[in-house]
Amino acid sequence: MIKVGIIGSTGYAGNELVRLLLQHPETEIIWYGSRSYTGEPYASVYGNFFRIVDAECLDDDLDKLAEEADVIFTATPQGYCASAVSEKILSGTKVIDLSADFRIPDVAVYEAWYGITHKSPEFLPEAVYGLCELYRDQVRTARLVANPGCYPTCSILAVYPFLKAGLIDPKSIIIDAKSGTSGAGRSAKTANLFCEVNENIKAYGVTTHRHTPEIEGVLSRAAGVDAAVTFTPHLVPMQRGILVTAYASLTKEVSEEELRKVLLQCYENEYFVRVLPEGICPETRNVEGSNFTDLNFRIDKRTNRVIMMGAIDNLVKGAAGQAVQNMNLMCGLPEQTGLRQIPMLP
Amino acid sequence: MIKVGIIGSTGYAGNELVRLLLQHPETEIIWYGSRSYTGEPYASVYGNFFRIVDAECLDDDLDKLAEEADVIFTATPQGYCASAVSEKILSGTKVIDLSADFRIPDVAVYEAWYGITHKSPEFLPEAVYGLCELYRDQVRTARLVANPGCYPTCSILAVYPFLKAGLIDPKSIIIDAKSGTSGAGRSAKTANLFCEVNENIKAYGVTTHRHTPEIEGVLSRAAGVDAAVTFTPHLVPMQRGILVTAYASLTKEVSEEELRKVLLQCYENEYFVRVLPEGICPETRNVEGSNFTDLNFRIDKRTNRVIMMGAIDNLVKGAAGQAVQNMNLMCGLPEQTGLRQIPMLP
Amino acid sequence: MIKVGIIGSTGYAGNELVRLLLQHPETEIIWYGSRSYTGEPYASVYGNFFRIVDAECLDDDLDKLAEEADVIFTATPQGYCASAVSEKILSGTKVIDLSADFRIPDVAVYEAWYGITHKSPEFLPEAVYGLCELYRDQVRTARLVANPGCYPTCSILAVYPFLKAGLIDPKSIIIDAKSGTSGAGRSAKTANLFCEVNENIKAYGVTTHRHTPEIEGVLSRAAGVDAAVTFTPHLVPMQRGILVTAYASLTKEVSEEELRKVLLQCYENEYFVRVLPEGICPETRNVEGSNFTDLNFRIDKRTNRVIMMGAIDNLVKGAAGQAVQNMNLMCGLPEQTGLRQIPMLP
Amino acid sequence: MIKVGIIGSTGYAGNELVRLLLQHPETEIIWYGSRSYTGEPYASVYGNFFRIVDAECLDDDLDKLAEEADVIFTATPQGYCASAVSEKILSGTKVIDLSADFRIPDVAVYEAWYGITHKSPEFLPEAVYGLCELYRDQVRTARLVANPGCYPTCSILAVYPFLKAGLIDPKSIIIDAKSGTSGAGRSAKTANLFCEVNENIKAYGVTTHRHTPEIEGVLSRAAGVDAAVTFTPHLVPMQRGILVTAYASLTKEVSEEELRKVLLQCYENEYFVRVLPEGICPETRNVEGSNFTDLNFRIDKRTNRVIMMGAIDNLVKGAAGQAVQNMNLMCGLPEQTGLRQIPMLP
């Protein structure tokens, strides 16, 4: 059994990690870390785990945890992992960081968008961006994986194939994304109260959202072009799910069939990416609770644009599920181990 | 592998059966029955199953299905199973009926509350009421199981221990139940449109809901008393979940501790029944997607009543999950096989 | 124009007061009090008022406000009004308190249920319980009105007519109430986050909710009997609305027609109370945004109980609307002035 | 009093017309038309009107209605108004059509996008597109007004000022729109059931939505340029509200201040258009129940695009409210008469 520890286990992503790892045949959770609930029974924070988890929450002593765990997940605020990780920890343990600390290779870009100083830039070169569909081989041998952001996961998977194939203008990409409210976390903020979120939709972080450089950077590097992205996230009155609607100008006249071929080929061996039949739009409910990414596209002939659409569960493929997918690769397990949950509907 | 067929697989309960049976290690679904969608790919009706289920929907030919299946689930409108079942079918196949056709032993009561003629009363004597926690032994050897209604499951499990122990007045029971909208089914009715259900709560079927005689009858027979129940269901703007708040007069002065002991002893060996710690109220979200029933109670000392509370997922313990639990017992499998899903939250 | 001031104008009840009073033809709001947002534009707290309210939030200096206002609304936490009110204030101004400070005539009962010391019990004898349908004449001449709680408003209006008429056993009353989440206020608490409330229903404050003695006391005094009430509130994933389902044993055999006559007669002159046609259950959506209370009932002949149902908008008839109704009476205006909004649906 | 009749009064837009017109000081509703509910009390269809509307639904005899009414609203499916209107009707009555029949001047375009034959193209030349902010003077003297679509209203108001000012490339416009579910109407369709819509977001009608030529045509004509628009609508799990997020390339380098000046000037005399302060994004809840359009924008300097945002209540400014606004103008009333409802929140 792989011994795993979770720092930040009482946030929504941490809670989802617990759910997935408890149902994973090869893992044992030995550390339910939570700064806010240290000493309290985990099941008193999340009642769904009553009589399933008996453990109490522990503090976030990464060094101590590293002595006991084979794999550590940090589902923590920006800056924590960069400040706590060390050569000693990495030499004995695998670390999968769900925060943004190691997603952006250029320290200056990270510090500009996140407004904090990076405490361990020395590990940036070795950190692998854990979007398995693009970086599977590098993940397998990584000590430190930067688990992708929720919006970037869905955005990159939707746009990458066409960008890589040279079919869309890399400067024309517009990503309009919509997220359920669990993406906003579990902190007690007025803006996230039921009565503030329900029966409402709004954009936020317009032109300034921190996932912008992550999306742009990964797309550029993976496709080998210099992409520029306008990215606008929205808050939707639902709990889980991200829908991405991305727009780009086609570089030439192509048919739906040609584009479909490109998309299908790109993901033909990917269990977790489902290219939907022509005319079927991705819906977040169809991936809820699962690690799937549903994709499709449509050509707007009148304007020669392509509309690329993707749907994920932000807590699974957008966070905890992808982290487990990375763990499986890093530990030499079949990639789908413990991740074949069927989406739950309604 | 157990070969199972589902008649009525495109309703919400049928869809949940598919989800659970596909993840069950010992079953193979050989028949996705659907009168409305015969000939269409199952995954075109329920997009969550895209690339998971390739089968097309078949009609509801129970005789033909019985030749091929070991177990048949009928998730169909009232009257179907009673009109289709036969000695020939039952002699070769196990039938688990999710409708009400075989839940009420007295034909006259069934016909009075349901307003239809029972087509095969000859099978009523052998039909077993599939509330495993009360009738486990009879279920094991049954050919025909009447899977309990959603409200009755939650109501009976919440009230039974105290009634059986003689601690509550059997004529004083009031059950105020609240259900998510999936309980109303998937038919296209104006009353179930998003804009009619959302931001609203209402009672319905007041004094006339068909689950009343089922609750009353099972409680009376199981506890060996002549119980009378006032039952009021409500429609809640959420998808899944039933919450029962039941009231009864205590027959004597008892302490919370004494009642707790009764409740804990009654369910001490039941994996799927979780008696919550004192002061913690059941919440539907804590059982969502799982086969658990969460229970608790509180004494109102001022009025010498006990308030008994229970929560289930109406599609799992209230329908498909309980049906699989029954199948496991009928087939000699460990009762929890394929049913250990952890509730998903948020 | 009546000059009104609101202490606590940035809570949900305060916000609703602002909405109603701005559309009231006889009032002018001169004080938007808010301890949390003093100095900030009111419209920056509630964007719906952008370009409608230019005022900034003021502090909660009740003495100063009393010099300027004709009517003061205190939509504040328990204890504030009792600690701030004075003979000087009351001699120059009318005060309508939306908190519980003056709802319970017996100080000991108040202090036991609320766990705080009452700072001005000397005003309790003159305070009038502002349920206009029962205490209209007293309200007209009051200096200090205790605006009823949301649950009590709906519960009392639903049960009172039958209790007063001697048709129900005063010791048999059980009130199962369901509330939208705005009733929980606008404080930033984890329990009220969208992802904690949505897709969930739960009971809370079982046997201990502070509205219990208010309901019981008013019912007893108004009907002239010694009533005992079991009261259980529930939190529903919707914004506005309270639904009450109340149960009581009938004292004799009566017909639906007889009960209906009692109910209709009791409220025959009440604009804001709508007795629905036989067989139609109250729904919260049908009163949303309005000051109406919708009522109906059903006899459960099998158990000789009556099920009494009521629906209100908790922020209007359950708080701000009723406060304006009280103001109208206290100021000699027609009772419906500014309160004839038609419920908004969907 | 203006005598008004409504054909299609039992759809959501019709229901909202009734709510607004009953609260309008100068109108009397003399005809509640409804093909589906002819002969039934209007309040039995919409319980919010209980004891407010006593009338029964009448059929859709437009000729008879025209003899009695001063103004007729047709809130009917596409094709009805075009097939029923006549010179006789128009010579005696004003008609405000909430369907698309008279929104698109070019019959061929209408027939291509709507797939039906236009039955009275002879009235197209005189029909005025009732977006009052752009066509106020023409509306005043019109006999036949085409009430704008919900998406077009919000989209055009958000984009028009910048397009007119030559600040954005007319070929670069992308409109990503999100709508509450009341926009889908009240027909009993499986796709609009609570359990299908809730906890989900999806795009629909991608590249084919019928509002595309309406948006494109009005923008082009009003701004005097040849605009091309990619338009993608989405369905959001909320009842009311449309949010538009529109993207376009700036034709030159401009500052936020310059753009703000353009926007403010364009709408400086418009009561119903609120340009929000810098940095504040429109939210649908802030306009709910009102006739306001909230607008703002943001420059994405990195890509030299402008993101234009707008929010309306789809049933008010997007349908019934705008229709009343048109009626006010056509009847010589102050434009805001009966339309100053303050948005209701939460």
PDB file of N, CA, C and O in Angstrom, chain B residues 171-172 174 176 178 196 199-201 207 216 229-230 232 234 238-239 245 247 283-285 300 302-303 305 307, chain C residues 171-172 174 176 178 196 199-202 207 216 229-230 232 234 238-239 245 247 283-285 300 302-303 305 307:
ATOM      1  N   LYS B 171     -50.140   5.315  17.981  1.00  0.00           N
ATOM      2  CA  LYS B 171     -51.175   6.131  17.333  1.00  0.00           C
ATOM      3  C   LYS B 171     -50.749   7.599  17.204  1.00  0.00           C
ATOM      4  O   LYS B 171     -51.511   8.422  16.705  1.00  0.00           O
ATOM      5  N   SER B 172     -49.565   7.910  17.678  1.00  0.00           N
ATOM      6  CA  SER B 172     -49.158   9.324  17.721  1.00  0.00           C
ATOM      7  C   SER B 172     -48.154   9.707  16.644  1.00  0.00           C
ATOM      8  O   SER B 172     -47.627  10.819  16.643  1.00  0.00           O
ATOM      9  N   ILE B 174     -46.336  11.026  13.522  1.00  0.00           N
ATOM     10  CA  ILE B 174     -46.492  11.989  12.430  1.00  0.00           C
ATOM     11  C   ILE B 174     -45.175  12.043  11.669  1.00  0.00           C
ATOM     12  O   ILE B 174     -44.122  12.231  12.274  1.00  0.00           O
ATOM     13  N   ASP B 176     -43.186  13.932   8.719  1.00  0.00           N
ATOM     14  CA  ASP B 176     -43.084  15.068   7.805  1.00  0.00           C
ATOM     15  C   ASP B 176     -41.826  14.829   6.964  1.00  0.00           C
ATOM     16  O   ASP B 176     -40.709  14.903   7.467  1.00  0.00           O
ATOM     17  N   LYS B 178     -39.382  15.268   3.358  1.00  0.00           N
ATOM     18  CA  LYS B 178     -38.965  16.236   2.344  1.00  0.00           C
ATOM     19  C   LYS B 178     -38.118  15.504   1.318  1.00  0.00           C
ATOM     20  O   LYS B 178     -37.138  14.868   1.664  1.00  0.00           O
ATOM     21  N   GLU B 196     -40.420  25.883 -12.113  1.00  0.00           N
ATOM     22  CA  GLU B 196     -41.565  25.651 -11.228  1.00  0.00           C
ATOM     23  C   GLU B 196     -41.105  25.092  -9.884  1.00  0.00           C
ATOM     24  O   GLU B 196     -41.793  25.245  -8.873  1.00  0.00           O
ATOM     25  N   GLU B 199     -36.416  27.500  -6.087  1.00  0.00           N
ATOM     26  CA  GLU B 199     -36.866  28.600  -5.214  1.00  0.00           C
ATOM     27  C   GLU B 199     -38.305  28.390  -4.753  1.00  0.00           C
ATOM     28  O   GLU B 199     -39.113  29.324  -4.766  1.00  0.00           O
ATOM     29  N   ASN B 200     -38.605  27.181  -4.348  1.00  0.00           N
ATOM     30  CA  ASN B 200     -39.961  26.883  -3.889  1.00  0.00           C
ATOM     31  C   ASN B 200     -39.942  25.661  -2.986  1.00  0.00           C
ATOM     32  O   ASN B 200     -39.113  24.777  -3.136  1.00  0.00           O
ATOM     33  N   ILE B 201     -40.852  25.639  -2.038  1.00  0.00           N
ATOM     34  CA  ILE B 201     -41.121  24.402  -1.303  1.00  0.00           C
ATOM     35  C   ILE B 201     -42.619  24.319  -1.081  1.00  0.00           C
ATOM     36  O   ILE B 201     -43.281  25.335  -0.869  1.00  0.00           O
ATOM     37  N   THR B 207     -52.361  13.829   3.098  1.00  0.00           N
ATOM     38  CA  THR B 207     -53.280  12.775   3.590  1.00  0.00           C
ATOM     39  C   THR B 207     -53.597  11.695   2.552  1.00  0.00           C
ATOM     40  O   THR B 207     -54.272  10.711   2.877  1.00  0.00           O
ATOM     41  N   GLU B 216     -47.278   2.570   7.220  1.00  0.00           N
ATOM     42  CA  GLU B 216     -48.108   2.134   8.334  1.00  0.00           C
ATOM     43  C   GLU B 216     -48.133   0.612   8.454  1.00  0.00           C
ATOM     44  O   GLU B 216     -48.002   0.049   9.542  1.00  0.00           O
ATOM     45  N   VAL B 229     -50.414   6.420  11.113  1.00  0.00           N
ATOM     46  CA  VAL B 229     -49.402   7.399  10.713  1.00  0.00           C
ATOM     47  C   VAL B 229     -50.046   8.527   9.907  1.00  0.00           C
ATOM     48  O   VAL B 229     -50.803   8.278   8.973  1.00  0.00           O
ATOM     49  N   THR B 230     -49.743   9.753  10.296  1.00  0.00           N
ATOM     50  CA  THR B 230     -50.031  10.897   9.430  1.00  0.00           C
ATOM     51  C   THR B 230     -48.755  11.181   8.652  1.00  0.00           C
ATOM     52  O   THR B 230     -47.691  11.371   9.245  1.00  0.00           O
ATOM     53  N   THR B 232     -46.882  13.406   5.527  1.00  0.00           N
ATOM     54  CA  THR B 232     -46.932  14.549   4.615  1.00  0.00           C
ATOM     55  C   THR B 232     -45.606  14.712   3.883  1.00  0.00           C
ATOM     56  O   THR B 232     -44.593  15.069   4.490  1.00  0.00           O
ATOM     57  N   HIS B 234     -43.072  16.583   1.055  1.00  0.00           N
ATOM     58  CA  HIS B 234     -42.817  17.915   0.504  1.00  0.00           C
ATOM     59  C   HIS B 234     -41.804  17.819  -0.625  1.00  0.00           C
ATOM     60  O   HIS B 234     -40.932  16.963  -0.603  1.00  0.00           O
ATOM     61  N   MET B 238     -33.963  20.454  -4.778  1.00  0.00           N
ATOM     62  CA  MET B 238     -32.660  19.803  -4.877  1.00  0.00           C
ATOM     63  C   MET B 238     -32.898  18.512  -5.655  1.00  0.00           C
ATOM     64  O   MET B 238     -34.050  18.117  -5.854  1.00  0.00           O
ATOM     65  N   GLN B 239     -31.841  17.892  -6.107  1.00  0.00           N
ATOM     66  CA  GLN B 239     -32.018  16.750  -6.993  1.00  0.00           C
ATOM     67  C   GLN B 239     -32.251  15.451  -6.236  1.00  0.00           C
ATOM     68  O   GLN B 239     -33.166  14.710  -6.511  1.00  0.00           O
ATOM     69  N   THR B 245     -38.557  13.882   9.122  1.00  0.00           N
ATOM     70  CA  THR B 245     -38.649  14.365  10.495  1.00  0.00           C
ATOM     71  C   THR B 245     -39.930  13.771  11.055  1.00  0.00           C
ATOM     72  O   THR B 245     -41.023  14.128  10.593  1.00  0.00           O
ATOM     73  N   TYR B 247     -42.399  12.528  14.352  1.00  0.00           N
ATOM     74  CA  TYR B 247     -42.765  12.923  15.712  1.00  0.00           C
ATOM     75  C   TYR B 247     -43.619  11.828  16.340  1.00  0.00           C
ATOM     76  O   TYR B 247     -44.485  11.253  15.666  1.00  0.00           O
ATOM     77  N   GLU B 283     -28.275  15.116   7.488  1.00  0.00           N
ATOM     78  CA  GLU B 283     -28.379  16.032   6.354  1.00  0.00           C
ATOM     79  C   GLU B 283     -28.305  15.183   5.089  1.00  0.00           C
ATOM     80  O   GLU B 283     -27.483  14.272   4.994  1.00  0.00           O
ATOM     81  N   THR B 284     -29.113  15.550   4.116  1.00  0.00           N
ATOM     82  CA  THR B 284     -29.140  14.698   2.922  1.00  0.00           C
ATOM     83  C   THR B 284     -27.799  14.693   2.189  1.00  0.00           C
ATOM     84  O   THR B 284     -27.414  13.684   1.601  1.00  0.00           O
ATOM     85  N   ARG B 285     -27.085  15.805   2.219  1.00  0.00           N
ATOM     86  CA  ARG B 285     -25.813  15.846   1.482  1.00  0.00           C
ATOM     87  C   ARG B 285     -24.804  14.823   2.012  1.00  0.00           C
ATOM     88  O   ARG B 285     -23.919  14.398   1.288  1.00  0.00           O
ATOM     89  N   ASP B 300     -38.065  16.076  23.021  1.00  0.00           N
ATOM     90  CA  ASP B 300     -38.601  17.381  23.374  1.00  0.00           C
ATOM     91  C   ASP B 300     -39.216  17.242  24.765  1.00  0.00           C
ATOM     92  O   ASP B 300     -40.370  16.829  24.908  1.00  0.00           O
ATOM     93  N   ARG B 302     -40.256  19.261  26.914  1.00  0.00           N
ATOM     94  CA  ARG B 302     -41.410  20.096  27.231  1.00  0.00           C
ATOM     95  C   ARG B 302     -42.724  19.432  26.851  1.00  0.00           C
ATOM     96  O   ARG B 302     -43.757  19.665  27.478  1.00  0.00           O
ATOM     97  N   THR B 303     -42.704  18.626  25.821  1.00  0.00           N
ATOM     98  CA  THR B 303     -43.954  18.008  25.359  1.00  0.00           C
ATOM     99  C   THR B 303     -43.906  16.482  25.446  1.00  0.00           C
ATOM    100  O   THR B 303     -44.852  15.809  25.045  1.00  0.00           O
ATOM    101  N   ARG B 305     -42.242  14.425  23.700  1.00  0.00           N
ATOM    102  CA  ARG B 305     -42.231  13.781  22.387  1.00  0.00           C
ATOM    103  C   ARG B 305     -40.796  13.462  21.995  1.00  0.00           C
ATOM    104  O   ARG B 305     -39.848  14.052  22.504  1.00  0.00           O
ATOM    105  N   ILE B 307     -38.410  13.464  18.534  1.00  0.00           N
ATOM    106  CA  ILE B 307     -38.309  13.839  17.126  1.00  0.00           C
ATOM    107  C   ILE B 307     -37.267  12.919  16.496  1.00  0.00           C
ATOM    108  O   ILE B 307     -36.088  12.956  16.873  1.00  0.00           O
TER     109      ILE B 307
ATOM    110  N   LYS C 171     -52.535  20.950  23.346  1.00  0.00           N
ATOM    111  CA  LYS C 171     -51.299  20.244  23.728  1.00  0.00           C
ATOM    112  C   LYS C 171     -50.772  19.360  22.601  1.00  0.00           C
ATOM    113  O   LYS C 171     -49.764  18.669  22.775  1.00  0.00           O
ATOM    114  N   SER C 172     -51.458  19.348  21.484  1.00  0.00           N
ATOM    115  CA  SER C 172     -51.098  18.397  20.419  1.00  0.00           C
ATOM    116  C   SER C 172     -50.392  19.062  19.246  1.00  0.00           C
ATOM    117  O   SER C 172     -50.150  18.424  18.226  1.00  0.00           O
ATOM    118  N   ILE C 174     -47.851  20.372  16.677  1.00  0.00           N
ATOM    119  CA  ILE C 174     -46.495  20.122  16.187  1.00  0.00           C
ATOM    120  C   ILE C 174     -46.294  20.988  14.952  1.00  0.00           C
ATOM    121  O   ILE C 174     -47.116  20.959  14.026  1.00  0.00           O
ATOM    122  N   ASP C 176     -43.748  21.848  11.928  1.00  0.00           N
ATOM    123  CA  ASP C 176     -42.560  21.495  11.153  1.00  0.00           C
ATOM    124  C   ASP C 176     -42.380  22.598  10.111  1.00  0.00           C
ATOM    125  O   ASP C 176     -43.189  22.732   9.194  1.00  0.00           O
ATOM    126  N   LYS C 178     -40.027  25.087   7.382  1.00  0.00           N
ATOM    127  CA  LYS C 178     -38.936  25.031   6.414  1.00  0.00           C
ATOM    128  C   LYS C 178     -38.642  26.451   5.947  1.00  0.00           C
ATOM    129  O   LYS C 178     -39.545  27.143   5.490  1.00  0.00           O
ATOM    130  N   GLU C 196     -22.353  24.521   1.006  1.00  0.00           N
ATOM    131  CA  GLU C 196     -22.793  23.802   2.205  1.00  0.00           C
ATOM    132  C   GLU C 196     -24.313  23.707   2.265  1.00  0.00           C
ATOM    133  O   GLU C 196     -24.871  22.819   2.903  1.00  0.00           O
ATOM    134  N   GLU C 199     -28.242  21.753  -2.516  1.00  0.00           N
ATOM    135  CA  GLU C 199     -28.418  20.298  -2.608  1.00  0.00           C
ATOM    136  C   GLU C 199     -28.378  19.656  -1.223  1.00  0.00           C
ATOM    137  O   GLU C 199     -27.712  18.645  -1.002  1.00  0.00           O
ATOM    138  N   ASN C 200     -29.078  20.248  -0.291  1.00  0.00           N
ATOM    139  CA  ASN C 200     -29.112  19.709   1.071  1.00  0.00           C
ATOM    140  C   ASN C 200     -30.360  20.194   1.783  1.00  0.00           C
ATOM    141  O   ASN C 200     -30.871  21.281   1.503  1.00  0.00           O
ATOM    142  N   ILE C 201     -30.856  19.371   2.686  1.00  0.00           N
ATOM    143  CA  ILE C 201     -31.872  19.827   3.625  1.00  0.00           C
ATOM    144  C   ILE C 201     -31.576  19.184   4.970  1.00  0.00           C
ATOM    145  O   ILE C 201     -31.115  18.051   5.045  1.00  0.00           O
ATOM    146  N   LYS C 202     -31.782  19.961   6.016  1.00  0.00           N
ATOM    147  CA  LYS C 202     -31.505  19.477   7.367  1.00  0.00           C
ATOM    148  C   LYS C 202     -32.406  20.202   8.353  1.00  0.00           C
ATOM    149  O   LYS C 202     -32.834  21.329   8.105  1.00  0.00           O
ATOM    150  N   THR C 207     -35.789  21.242  19.108  1.00  0.00           N
ATOM    151  CA  THR C 207     -36.281  21.428  20.498  1.00  0.00           C
ATOM    152  C   THR C 207     -35.716  22.682  21.184  1.00  0.00           C
ATOM    153  O   THR C 207     -36.145  23.007  22.295  1.00  0.00           O
ATOM    154  N   GLU C 216     -45.484  29.690  21.047  1.00  0.00           N
ATOM    155  CA  GLU C 216     -46.306  29.115  22.111  1.00  0.00           C
ATOM    156  C   GLU C 216     -46.996  30.201  22.926  1.00  0.00           C
ATOM    157  O   GLU C 216     -48.190  30.117  23.224  1.00  0.00           O
ATOM    158  N   VAL C 229     -46.179  23.534  22.216  1.00  0.00           N
ATOM    159  CA  VAL C 229     -45.816  23.379  20.811  1.00  0.00           C
ATOM    160  C   VAL C 229     -44.467  22.688  20.681  1.00  0.00           C
ATOM    161  O   VAL C 229     -43.501  23.071  21.338  1.00  0.00           O
ATOM    162  N   THR C 230     -44.410  21.665  19.836  1.00  0.00           N
ATOM    163  CA  THR C 230     -43.125  21.129  19.394  1.00  0.00           C
ATOM    164  C   THR C 230     -42.807  21.808  18.072  1.00  0.00           C
ATOM    165  O   THR C 230     -43.623  21.770  17.146  1.00  0.00           O
ATOM    166  N   THR C 232     -39.946  22.452  14.971  1.00  0.00           N
ATOM    167  CA  THR C 232     -38.707  22.028  14.318  1.00  0.00           C
ATOM    168  C   THR C 232     -38.487  22.792  13.024  1.00  0.00           C
ATOM    169  O   THR C 232     -39.230  22.616  12.047  1.00  0.00           O
ATOM    170  N   HIS C 234     -36.251  23.820   9.585  1.00  0.00           N
ATOM    171  CA  HIS C 234     -35.345  23.182   8.615  1.00  0.00           C
ATOM    172  C   HIS C 234     -34.781  24.243   7.675  1.00  0.00           C
ATOM    173  O   HIS C 234     -35.453  25.228   7.374  1.00  0.00           O
ATOM    174  N   MET C 238     -32.984  27.414  -0.834  1.00  0.00           N
ATOM    175  CA  MET C 238     -33.617  28.472  -1.616  1.00  0.00           C
ATOM    176  C   MET C 238     -33.378  29.762  -0.841  1.00  0.00           C
ATOM    177  O   MET C 238     -32.958  29.723   0.317  1.00  0.00           O
ATOM    178  N   GLN C 239     -33.624  30.890  -1.472  1.00  0.00           N
ATOM    179  CA  GLN C 239     -33.258  32.148  -0.843  1.00  0.00           C
ATOM    180  C   GLN C 239     -34.329  32.663   0.113  1.00  0.00           C
ATOM    181  O   GLN C 239     -34.054  33.007   1.245  1.00  0.00           O
ATOM    182  N   THR C 245     -45.750  23.492   8.074  1.00  0.00           N
ATOM    183  CA  THR C 245     -46.698  22.379   8.066  1.00  0.00           C
ATOM    184  C   THR C 245     -46.955  22.042   9.524  1.00  0.00           C
ATOM    185  O   THR C 245     -46.046  21.586  10.218  1.00  0.00           O
ATOM    186  N   TYR C 247     -49.365  20.331  12.649  1.00  0.00           N
ATOM    187  CA  TYR C 247     -50.232  19.187  12.912  1.00  0.00           C
ATOM    188  C   TYR C 247     -50.908  19.362  14.270  1.00  0.00           C
ATOM    189  O   TYR C 247     -50.269  19.822  15.226  1.00  0.00           O
ATOM    190  N   GLU C 283     -47.520  27.420  -1.468  1.00  0.00           N
ATOM    191  CA  GLU C 283     -46.167  27.262  -1.996  1.00  0.00           C
ATOM    192  C   GLU C 283     -45.442  28.582  -1.769  1.00  0.00           C
ATOM    193  O   GLU C 283     -46.012  29.650  -1.995  1.00  0.00           O
ATOM    194  N   THR C 284     -44.208  28.506  -1.374  1.00  0.00           N
ATOM    195  CA  THR C 284     -43.502  29.754  -1.059  1.00  0.00           C
ATOM    196  C   THR C 284     -43.354  30.649  -2.280  1.00  0.00           C
ATOM    197  O   THR C 284     -43.374  31.872  -2.168  1.00  0.00           O
ATOM    198  N   ARG C 285     -43.205  30.075  -3.459  1.00  0.00           N
ATOM    199  CA  ARG C 285     -43.013  30.904  -4.657  1.00  0.00           C
ATOM    200  C   ARG C 285     -44.219  31.805  -4.929  1.00  0.00           C
ATOM    201  O   ARG C 285     -44.074  32.853  -5.547  1.00  0.00           O
ATOM    202  N   ASP C 300     -56.882  14.854   8.148  1.00  0.00           N
ATOM    203  CA  ASP C 300     -56.482  13.460   7.972  1.00  0.00           C
ATOM    204  C   ASP C 300     -57.500  12.617   8.725  1.00  0.00           C
ATOM    205  O   ASP C 300     -57.366  12.387   9.938  1.00  0.00           O
ATOM    206  N   ARG C 302     -58.175   9.575   8.816  1.00  0.00           N
ATOM    207  CA  ARG C 302     -57.710   8.313   9.400  1.00  0.00           C
ATOM    208  C   ARG C 302     -57.190   8.507  10.820  1.00  0.00           C
ATOM    209  O   ARG C 302     -57.256   7.598  11.637  1.00  0.00           O
ATOM    210  N   THR C 303     -56.636   9.667  11.104  1.00  0.00           N
ATOM    211  CA  THR C 303     -56.045   9.881  12.429  1.00  0.00           C
ATOM    212  C   THR C 303     -56.735  11.022  13.185  1.00  0.00           C
ATOM    213  O   THR C 303     -56.309  11.374  14.287  1.00  0.00           O
ATOM    214  N   ARG C 305     -56.634  14.142  12.637  1.00  0.00           N
ATOM    215  CA  ARG C 305     -55.770  15.315  12.804  1.00  0.00           C
ATOM    216  C   ARG C 305     -56.079  16.329  11.699  1.00  0.00           C
ATOM    217  O   ARG C 305     -56.622  15.979  10.651  1.00  0.00           O
ATOM    218  N   ILE C 307     -53.975  19.035   9.267  1.00  0.00           N
ATOM    219  CA  ILE C 307     -52.658  19.505   8.827  1.00  0.00           C
ATOM    220  C   ILE C 307     -52.859  20.933   8.335  1.00  0.00           C
ATOM    221  O   ILE C 307     -53.585  21.174   7.372  1.00  0.00           O
TER     222      ILE C 307
END
